Amino acid sequence: MGLGLLASRALRSSRLLTSPSPRFSFLRPIVSTPELQNPEAAQAQPEAPPPADLPKRAPVAGARVHFTNPEDAIEVFVDGYPVKIPKGFTVLQACEVAGVDIPRFCYHSRLSIAGNCRMCLVEVEKSPKPVASCAMPALPGMKIKTDTPIAKKAREGVMEFLLMNHPLDCPICDQGGECDLQDQSMAFGSDRGRFTEMKRSVVDKNLGPLVKTVMTRCIQCTRCVRFATEVAGVQDLGMLGRGSGEEIGTYVEKLMTSELSGNVIDICPVGALTSKPFAFKARNWELKGTESIDVTDAVGSNIRIDSRGPEIMRILPRLNEDINEEWISDKTRFFYDGLKRQRLNDPMIRGSDGRFKAVSWRDALAVIAEVIHQVKPEEIVGVAGKLSDAESMMVLKDFLNRMGSNNVWCEGNGMHPNADLRSGYLLNSGISGLEKADAFLLVGTQPRVEAAMVNARIRKTVRATEAKVGYIGPPTDLNYDHQHLGTTTQTLKEIAENRHPFCSTLSNAKNPSIIVGAGIFERGDKDAIFAAIETIAKNCKAIRPDWNGLNVLLLNAAQAAALDLGLVPESQNCIESAKFLYLMGADDVSLEKLPSDAFVVYQGHHGDRGVYRANVILPASAFTEKEGTYENTEGCAQQTLPAVPTVGDARDDWKIIRALSEVAGARLPYDTVSGVRSRIRVVAPNLLRVDEREAATFSSSLVKPEIKQEMSSEPFGSAVENFYMTDSITRASKIMAQCSAMLLKK
Amino acid sequence: MLARLATQRLLEIRQAFRQIPQTTRSFSTALNYHLDTPDNKPDLPWEFNDANKAKVKEILSHYPSNYKQSAVIPLLDLAQQQHGGWLPVSAMNAVAKVIEVAPIRVYEVATFYSMFNRAKVGKYHLLVCGTTPCMIRGSREIEDALLKHLGVKRNEVTKDGMFSVGEMECMGCCVNAPMITVADYSTGSEGYTYNYFEDVTPKRVVEIVEMLRRGEKPPRGTQNPMRINSGPEGGNTTLLGEPKPPPCRDLDAC
């Protein structure tokens, strides 16, 4: 935050201004600038003209200014530097553009302005007293001074009041080392307190299994209250009482049942709200951060994996304005303990007694290679799991193709996925593009549980522009105003035929957005549903050169890349006739129809559902232990990086299949990740353009095959039954189990 | 020697001051969070009665329909009168439903204002002003007399449920200090009164309490027979006739 700079600046100025007179050294005043007790004297100091060669300053944290209208630009002066800012900016934002970091506690750029901590006081010329810069709009020609003695003294005073009731428990506080109050008290705090009364104490609140509260540390910045109300959309937290008895709480005993509740840990500037699973586990300076990607849903939230040695200690969000802003869902943040449980660490073969026996890699691969040559090529089936990276899926497809089979797909995509047009399976308007939409139609999707970050984006849009939301699907709890239009395809049909009252909302909207859930991929009448949706999109002009509002919201991290790579099964009922099934981390495939004599290989990192039926287990590394490419639901390819070493004898997915291909006598022509990637470049080059969103092209003139299918009257189901447990890692996680036991409504 | 003695004495004095307990708070209801009790649970049913429903409608009509939440304070007040002087959590939930906000927004308001009682009070809730002018004029003795007479502690209800004593901040009657306020919840929101009794003495408050117990209505306002409202004791001493026009300015001359 540049606070080190701030601190050094403050220290420097106090050294210059303090005149250590022997009279004062006896009394030891708190004020380090005694001459300031006479503000007139300070003001009377002759104004030094700004030096002509001011050193250049860079905006704080890369703050950028976008002028929507050039006439609206105004000029203000921050410490003598002229800055051009748009009208409506606050003084604090102007200072950030000018490269001055203003200390703050309650101000947060993504939340409404409260202006109650008073830490951001600055001096403004011709203003009789210091102003709270976060709540003060900048006016043309304003002369803002951020490092004058008056501003410093004001902040010192605020800091002393904040520390009055703050316990001195930094040594046992989990926020220690990354605490705003701790950092800023280094710059503005005194080395001793004048407060001799009792510090107040506040009863701790129970907010559930994720957020630990030590309410005595709270400084009443109300960031958490505003976050819960504005971003998370659960109005549970509030400010209770008044004066010195004021406290944050829920009044009645209530858990915080939001899927974004973990973010209050990040926004809390002190140690009042900390992570319960991380409590007393590590200090933040001991941790190694690895910038990676979340794979628990299809959003691909940017995360930082903090690890100590071979253990993942916690997961934090990384800023990415286009995907997750600076929030992540609770599942992303807290599922990491699943990576330590139920791991597969040795290759195993099921003996004749039905028990698994650990064997060497050589034996395991030899057994598989022997079996794979005994079955007919069309009886070989491969399924990629929902956590697979693009590299391993590419290798799996290549290997099965070499063995003569083309029955390979990714779970969740259904048996006859549409992989022909990229626009048919991507969130075409982009996650950040959803903010431009002014009407939403959600078809068979509950974004709140399927993709919490997309839901947060929709909520943001609904709050900002009062966009209308229509929803077709089973009754659900979306945290914004919505119309529940129906539960079956009948409603969809009515809208497609312009017989529904919601049609006028859609056609009056400038940027209508239709979001289709990927749960529909598993339905038999999927093509008919998509045809109906395309009719709706045509009717309300949702697909234009400047706006593509026909969106598919995927469920799993692997789905988009699998479809890009063409993982489409050749025959729809290949499972029924399979004799050799290769499950690459696939746990949610229905294996009921699998013949009992089929040979099943499970390659994965967790002993989950897929293991029950497996004949051979090959241990693979999880996404935190390997380098892999994932494409999120909007078509943005991103890469994970290894944060911790692999467990036991596990290997990367693609390496296992590469080794197996050699044992099976069909050697794949690549030995390195870059080799695999050059193969991907041939199939889907967009997967190699990391951190870049490759939007799907769409032309409305495209001729599509006529759909003769009829929509069945079966109601839309919910694709995610339990938000906290969707894949093998989250199902192994103890924290996720606690969450689903305590937070899900029965 | 003298200096050492003086320091020692100073330390003793400081020690003595430190021992004053500073933990008790004197708000109307001390806790800022709710604890379930048999008569105060979120799942107890609570509704405005029919007469008050009309009043609710009337109150809501004062505000634009998109700013219903502005009616939170008058509605909480009405609910409190209906419920015998205090607000159970279910009453706050009922108010939240009427004004269509999350319950926490109502709890925030109810905990902020000390005149909303979130714990049971007596039918007559006696509030002693404790702010400086009344304190100088003896409000502590008034409170002691009340508490002693009723045999309760502050914010406690007498066994018969008739009286409770609380403290409040300045009510603007400083000229007639000390004063107490009696919130009368004995007849629901129809006969609800909130009367000031000013110029009270420890003897007089006990008399007032006894009159209330008998169901009489003691005269509100100043209890000093020599005063009329906030006038001086024994009648006016100044401004007895028509005030003279200012001598410096002849208004007719202009």
PDB file of C-alpha atoms in Angstrom, chain A residues 63-76 83-91 93-95 97-98 136-140:
ATOM      1  CA  ALA A  63      -4.841   4.235 -10.561  1.00  0.00           C
ATOM      2  CA  ARG A  64      -6.104   5.237 -13.963  1.00  0.00           C
ATOM      3  CA  VAL A  65      -8.439   7.987 -14.975  1.00  0.00           C
ATOM      4  CA  HIS A  66     -11.038   7.472 -17.650  1.00  0.00           C
ATOM      5  CA  PHE A  67     -12.558  10.636 -18.949  1.00  0.00           C
ATOM      6  CA  THR A  68     -15.960   9.749 -20.281  1.00  0.00           C
ATOM      7  CA  ASN A  69     -16.498  13.351 -21.240  1.00  0.00           C
ATOM      8  CA  PRO A  70     -13.458  15.568 -21.750  1.00  0.00           C
ATOM      9  CA  GLU A  71     -15.368  18.721 -20.732  1.00  0.00           C
ATOM     10  CA  ASP A  72     -15.954  17.218 -17.319  1.00  0.00           C
ATOM     11  CA  ALA A  73     -12.273  17.300 -16.450  1.00  0.00           C
ATOM     12  CA  ILE A  74     -11.325  19.577 -13.590  1.00  0.00           C
ATOM     13  CA  GLU A  75      -7.935  20.493 -12.277  1.00  0.00           C
ATOM     14  CA  VAL A  76      -6.966  20.304  -8.643  1.00  0.00           C
ATOM     15  CA  VAL A  83      -3.852  16.865 -11.565  1.00  0.00           C
ATOM     16  CA  LYS A  84      -6.647  16.533 -14.060  1.00  0.00           C
ATOM     17  CA  ILE A  85      -9.529  14.440 -12.793  1.00  0.00           C
ATOM     18  CA  PRO A  86     -13.106  13.912 -13.931  1.00  0.00           C
ATOM     19  CA  LYS A  87     -15.932  15.705 -12.179  1.00  0.00           C
ATOM     20  CA  GLY A  88     -17.380  13.736  -9.301  1.00  0.00           C
ATOM     21  CA  PHE A  89     -14.085  12.338  -8.077  1.00  0.00           C
ATOM     22  CA  THR A  90     -13.504  12.622  -4.377  1.00  0.00           C
ATOM     23  CA  VAL A  91     -10.494  14.347  -2.882  1.00  0.00           C
ATOM     24  CA  GLN A  93      -9.343   9.712  -5.544  1.00  0.00           C
ATOM     25  CA  ALA A  94      -7.689  12.882  -6.769  1.00  0.00           C
ATOM     26  CA  CYS A  95      -4.830  12.267  -4.357  1.00  0.00           C
ATOM     27  CA  VAL A  97      -4.237   9.923  -9.179  1.00  0.00           C
ATOM     28  CA  ALA A  98      -1.608  12.384  -8.032  1.00  0.00           C
ATOM     29  CA  MET A 136     -15.411  15.258  -0.023  1.00  0.00           C
ATOM     30  CA  PRO A 137     -15.994  15.833  -3.727  1.00  0.00           C
ATOM     31  CA  ALA A 138     -13.068  17.504  -5.432  1.00  0.00           C
ATOM     32  CA  LEU A 139     -13.886  20.950  -6.740  1.00  0.00           C
ATOM     33  CA  PRO A 140     -12.100  22.837  -9.523  1.00  0.00           C
TER      34      PRO A 140
END
